[in-house]
DNA sequence: TTTTTTGATATGTGATCACACTTGCTTTGA
DNA sequence: TCAAAGCAAGTGTGATCACATATCAAAAAA
């Protein structure tokens, strides 16, 4: 019987080919909206319509409405009583609430990751740091989108190492919720260009390289608190101006 | 001008009438599936089909598929590569992962709540405790469903007091994920009937009544850890039997 | 007897339609 | 001149259909 030979052949084929996967339209819409949300491409309080998004994404309404529903359950979007959906507005309370949750959960994740990151993972995040420096070097063109992307890659490369399939989706949800807020902060930082984000990230890397969970947590808290406190002051002064 | 009179009349009407609200079919399906999931009515690894659920709930497929999509993003259900959806299976790792996350987040929530719960809230959870005792008194009929519901009410009445619009949905998601697992534990406890859950809950109440956040957190951890460690042992011994 | 093939049924996905509700502007009446 | 009624366009929701894929059992081949 040539069963074994066939089996070997199939295995050889399988070794060559990568699984093609099957991404649905709904998945693509969902990813695209997530990207836009985390990147802060939508403004807080902005109203989104199903047909409008479907036109923009060149699909029918069906995938869009399901993607919107999913984002609403993640609190990345908000369902108004009118049944229209909007990006949640920023309030001081919400800002504090989000920051506290992020410190709690991302802090735990990085503490777990500190004990589990090998030289390979450390090298990966150092590569991301290098790309960041490279980008900053040619400073004429301040590409905020790229900053956001690199920042995201840096953090999630760490979180992925925490080994918790439960915490990571929660962190993603938190980023989704804070995305529309922190965009303005990152943009302002990029404008000012003074205190470099890279410096905060470097502190995180050194802490992780020495497997110092406590130091890593503190460095992370400092990093993610910055845009929030910045926004906080901005909102407070804006409120004072209005009165 | 009789504008003021009309206004008064309208206000009088508004005072009598309650807002009718508009729950969509999708919302009802979603709530029903949540209830079933938290209550452990579905078994881990059980496959759910859109048309099957639609028939069971006597609706069309449309609201069901959107509700399923939302539950999948919450990790309450799992999308298989075949595109079928099932209740996530229990593994030891997942159990530990879930418990760690619950201790982290629910612990934080109850610590926050400890400082914010007034006599009114304390009275409410004591009422729930009373209903529990009442139920246990007539022990011939062990109503596991009611136990699950009361347990849920007790915990979420506390969490609601933490004042965090961000943490509460996360806790709901965690309950959704652990629901299918802990059902078997609760059932086993009810069978054995030895160590009463009420005793753990009473410890929580006394800690909250004295606004002792640390004690409340510890009592809560003891309470939610119990079914998990129970299940852990059960799974381990089952694995040992198989070898 | 065991394995492969094949065909029928079941299932998820996306498109389209009908309906109800909301919204904003125009028109009407005071 | 201004507020209220009315109308039209826009929008979300649910139902149904078409199509591609998956599943599983029966039939055919080894």
Coordinates of N, CA, C and O in Angstrom, one line a residue, chain B residues 4-64:
Chain B
X4 N -48.2 78.4 28.8 CA -47.9 77.9 30.2 C -48.8 76.8 30.6 O -48.4 75.8 31.1
X5 N -50.1 77.0 30.3 CA -51.1 76.0 30.7 C -50.8 74.7 29.9 O -50.8 73.6 30.5
X6 N -50.5 74.8 28.6 CA -50.2 73.6 27.8 C -49.0 72.9 28.4 O -49.0 71.7 28.6
X7 N -48.0 73.7 28.7 CA -46.8 73.2 29.3 C -47.1 72.4 30.6 O -46.6 71.3 30.7
X8 N -47.9 73.0 31.4 CA -48.2 72.3 32.7 C -48.9 71.0 32.4 O -48.6 70.0 33.1
X9 N -49.8 71.0 31.5 CA -50.6 69.8 31.1 C -49.6 68.7 30.7 O -49.7 67.6 31.1
X10 N -48.7 69.1 29.8 CA -47.8 68.1 29.2 C -46.9 67.6 30.4 O -46.7 66.3 30.4
X11 N -46.5 68.4 31.3 CA -45.7 67.9 32.4 C -46.5 66.9 33.3 O -46.0 66.0 33.7
X12 N -47.8 67.3 33.4 CA -48.7 66.4 34.2 C -48.8 65.0 33.6 O -48.7 63.9 34.2
X13 N -48.9 65.0 32.2 CA -49.0 63.7 31.5 C -47.7 63.0 31.7 O -47.6 61.8 31.9
X14 N -46.5 63.7 31.5 CA -45.2 63.1 31.6 C -45.0 62.4 32.9 O -44.4 61.4 33.1
X15 N -45.6 63.1 34.0 CA -45.4 62.5 35.3 C -46.1 61.2 35.5 O -45.7 60.3 36.2
X16 N -47.2 61.0 34.8 CA -48.0 59.8 34.9 C -47.4 58.7 34.1 O -47.4 57.5 34.5
X17 N -47.0 59.0 32.9 CA -46.5 58.0 32.0 C -45.1 57.6 32.1 O -44.2 58.5 32.3
X18 N -44.8 56.3 32.0 CA -43.4 55.9 31.9 C -42.9 55.8 30.5 O -43.7 55.4 29.6
X19 N -41.7 56.1 30.2 CA -41.2 56.0 28.9 C -41.2 54.5 28.4 O -40.8 53.6 29.2
X20 N -41.8 54.3 27.2 CA -42.1 52.9 26.8 C -40.8 52.2 26.3 O -40.7 51.0 26.5
X21 N -39.8 52.9 25.8 CA -38.6 52.3 25.4 C -38.8 51.5 24.1 O -39.9 51.3 23.7
X22 N -37.7 51.1 23.5 CA -37.9 50.4 22.3 C -36.8 49.3 22.2 O -35.7 49.6 21.7
X23 N -37.1 48.1 22.7 CA -36.1 47.1 22.6 C -36.2 46.4 21.3 O -37.3 45.9 20.9
X24 N -35.1 46.3 20.6 CA -35.1 45.6 19.3 C -35.1 44.1 19.5 O -34.8 43.6 20.6
X25 N -35.5 43.4 18.5 CA -35.4 41.9 18.6 C -34.0 41.4 18.9 O -33.8 40.5 19.7
X26 N -33.1 42.1 18.2 CA -31.7 41.7 18.4 C -31.3 41.9 19.9 O -30.6 41.0 20.4
X27 N -31.7 42.9 20.5 CA -31.4 43.1 21.9 C -32.0 42.0 22.8 O -31.3 41.5 23.7
X28 N -33.2 41.6 22.5 CA -33.8 40.5 23.3 C -33.0 39.2 23.0 O -32.8 38.5 24.0
X29 N -32.7 38.9 21.8 CA -31.9 37.7 21.5 C -30.6 37.8 22.3 O -30.2 36.8 22.9
X30 N -29.9 38.9 22.2 CA -28.6 39.1 22.9 C -28.8 38.9 24.4 O -28.0 38.1 25.0
X31 N -29.8 39.5 25.0 CA -30.0 39.3 26.4 C -30.2 37.9 26.8 O -29.7 37.3 27.8
X32 N -31.1 37.2 26.0 CA -31.4 35.9 26.3 C -30.2 34.9 26.2 O -30.0 34.1 27.0
X33 N -29.4 35.2 25.1 CA -28.2 34.3 25.0 C -27.2 34.6 26.1 O -26.6 33.7 26.7
X34 N -27.1 35.9 26.5 CA -26.3 36.2 27.7 C -26.7 35.5 28.9 O -25.9 34.9 29.7
X35 N -28.0 35.5 29.2 CA -28.6 34.9 30.3 C -28.3 33.4 30.3 O -27.8 32.8 31.3
X36 N -28.4 32.8 29.2 CA -28.2 31.4 29.1 C -26.7 31.1 29.3 O -26.4 30.1 29.9
X37 N -25.9 31.9 28.8 CA -24.4 31.7 28.9 C -23.9 31.9 30.3 O -23.2 31.0 30.9
X38 N -24.3 33.0 31.0 CA -23.9 33.2 32.4 C -24.5 32.1 33.3 O -23.8 31.6 34.2
X39 N -25.7 31.7 33.0 CA -26.4 30.7 33.7 C -25.8 29.3 33.5 O -26.2 28.3 34.1
X40 N -24.9 29.2 32.5 CA -24.3 27.9 32.2 C -25.3 26.9 31.5 O -25.1 25.7 31.6
X41 N -26.3 27.5 30.8 CA -27.3 26.6 30.1 C -26.7 25.9 28.9 O -27.2 24.9 28.4
X42 N -25.6 26.5 28.4 CA -24.9 25.9 27.3 C -23.7 25.1 27.8 O -23.0 25.6 28.7
X43 N -23.4 24.0 27.2 CA -22.2 23.3 27.6 C -21.0 23.8 26.9 O -21.1 24.2 25.7
X44 N -19.8 23.8 27.6 CA -18.6 24.1 26.9 C -18.4 23.2 25.6 O -18.8 22.0 25.7
X45 N -17.9 23.7 24.6 CA -17.7 23.0 23.3 C -19.0 22.8 22.5 O -18.9 22.2 21.4
X46 N -20.1 23.2 23.0 CA -21.3 23.0 22.3 C -21.4 23.9 21.1 O -21.0 25.1 21.2
X47 N -21.8 23.4 20.0 CA -21.8 24.2 18.7 C -23.2 24.8 18.6 O -24.2 24.1 18.8
X48 N -23.3 26.0 18.2 CA -24.6 26.7 18.1 C -24.7 27.1 16.6 O -23.8 27.6 16.0
X49 N -25.9 27.0 16.1 CA -26.1 27.4 14.7 C -27.2 28.5 14.7 O -28.0 28.6 15.5
X50 N -27.0 29.4 13.7 CA -27.9 30.6 13.6 C -29.3 30.1 13.5 O -30.2 30.5 14.2
X51 N -29.5 29.2 12.5 CA -30.9 28.8 12.2 C -31.5 28.1 13.4 O -32.7 28.2 13.7
X52 N -30.7 27.3 14.0 CA -31.2 26.5 15.2 C -31.6 27.5 16.3 O -32.7 27.3 16.9
X53 N -30.8 28.5 16.6 CA -31.2 29.4 17.7 C -32.4 30.2 17.2 O -33.3 30.5 18.0
X54 N -32.4 30.6 15.9 CA -33.5 31.4 15.5 C -34.8 30.6 15.7 O -35.8 31.2 16.1
X55 N -34.8 29.3 15.4 CA -36.0 28.5 15.6 C -36.4 28.5 17.0 O -37.5 28.6 17.4
X56 N -35.4 28.2 17.9 CA -35.6 28.1 19.3 C -36.2 29.4 19.9 O -37.0 29.4 20.8
X57 N -35.7 30.5 19.4 CA -36.1 31.8 19.9 C -37.3 32.4 19.1 O -37.8 33.5 19.4
X58 N -37.7 31.7 18.1 CA -38.9 32.1 17.3 C -38.7 33.5 16.7 O -39.5 34.4 16.9
X59 N -37.6 33.6 16.0 CA -37.3 34.8 15.2 C -36.7 34.4 13.9 O -36.5 33.2 13.6
X60 N -36.3 35.4 13.1 CA -35.5 35.0 11.9 C -34.0 35.0 12.2 O -33.6 35.2 13.3
X61 N -33.3 34.7 11.2 CA -31.8 34.5 11.5 C -31.1 35.9 11.7 O -30.1 35.9 12.4
X62 N -31.7 36.9 11.2 CA -31.0 38.2 11.2 C -30.6 38.7 12.6 O -29.5 39.0 12.8
X63 N -31.6 38.8 13.5 CA -31.2 39.2 14.9 C -30.2 38.3 15.5 O -29.3 38.7 16.3
X64 N -30.4 37.0 15.3 CA -29.5 36.0 15.9 C -28.1 36.1 15.5 O -27.1 36.1 16.2

